[in-house]
């Protein structure tokens, strides 16, 4: 997607240079050139936004996994504490 946006921008620049040099003297070509440039920039913006959103989703997934691991570790710690308390009370009873 980015490749095609760059190709469009390059072709648009060539068209714009022709407009400035005087090879094309009609205003409709200028509007066409501006429209193509806006479309290419829109493609780039959308692509970068999707890439950024993908990174955000990846970070959220990593955070979910880390929280799940943290909860599992907290459960294991609480189980170990319970076992320690039970073993101490058993020793006190004997």
XYZ file of C-alpha atoms in Angstrom:
94
model
C 0.000 0.000 0.000
C 2.810 2.409 0.884
C 4.597 1.563 -2.365
C 1.597 2.600 -4.455
C 1.165 5.807 -2.485
C 4.802 6.701 -3.157
C 4.400 5.879 -6.869
C 1.305 8.098 -7.012
C 3.169 10.948 -5.314
C 6.087 10.630 -7.777
C 3.753 10.626 -10.784
C 1.890 13.542 -9.258
C 5.163 15.453 -8.871
C 5.985 14.833 -12.546
C 2.546 16.121 -13.550
C 2.988 19.164 -11.307
C 6.414 19.922 -12.843
C 4.815 19.783 -16.297
C 2.133 22.196 -15.112
C 4.693 24.646 -13.764
C 6.941 24.436 -16.836
C 4.002 25.426 -19.009
C 3.508 22.205 -20.936
C -0.036 21.962 -19.538
C -1.858 25.245 -19.285
C -5.346 24.189 -18.217
C -6.561 24.659 -14.657
C -8.386 21.327 -14.647
C -5.018 19.559 -14.689
C -3.979 21.518 -11.610
C -7.129 20.414 -9.773
C -6.486 16.848 -10.931
C -2.923 17.063 -9.613
C -4.052 18.381 -6.223
C -6.733 15.686 -5.980
C -4.224 12.934 -6.682
C -1.829 14.361 -4.083
C -4.569 14.464 -1.448
C -5.574 10.875 -2.270
C -1.969 9.656 -1.999
C -1.505 11.419 1.327
C -4.776 9.867 2.498
C -3.480 6.409 1.578
C -0.263 7.046 3.511
C -2.159 8.380 6.532
C -4.526 5.395 6.577
C -1.650 2.928 6.228
C 0.344 4.486 9.067
C -2.791 4.624 11.221
C -3.403 0.897 10.650
C 0.226 0.125 11.476
C -0.027 2.140 14.675
C -3.321 0.453 15.616
C -1.719 -2.939 15.020
C 1.118 -2.066 17.383
C -1.408 -0.866 19.971
C -3.344 -4.136 19.741
C -0.099 -6.093 20.083
C 0.819 -4.122 23.211
C -2.647 -4.714 24.647
C -2.277 -8.455 24.046
C 1.109 -8.456 25.782
C -0.406 -6.545 28.703
C -3.256 -9.077 28.976
C -0.762 -11.943 28.989
C 1.365 -10.223 31.628
C -1.666 -9.605 33.824
C -2.727 -13.231 33.481
C 0.760 -14.413 34.435
C 0.729 -11.990 37.362
C -2.610 -13.371 38.578
C -1.307 -16.934 38.307
C 1.792 -16.009 40.307
C -0.324 -14.281 42.958
C -2.465 -17.429 43.247
C 0.632 -19.576 43.673
C 1.977 -17.197 46.336
C -1.310 -17.280 48.227
C -1.344 -21.102 48.064
C 2.215 -21.238 49.405
C 1.311 -18.869 52.235
C -1.675 -21.023 53.123
C 0.541 -24.086 53.201
C 3.047 -22.290 55.436
C 0.312 -21.210 57.822
C -1.135 -24.719 57.899
C 2.267 -26.271 58.557
C 2.929 -23.800 61.397
C -0.418 -24.492 63.013
C 0.189 -28.231 62.661
C 3.543 -27.864 64.427
C 1.955 -25.811 67.187
C -0.694 -28.453 67.750
C 1.861 -31.220 68.097
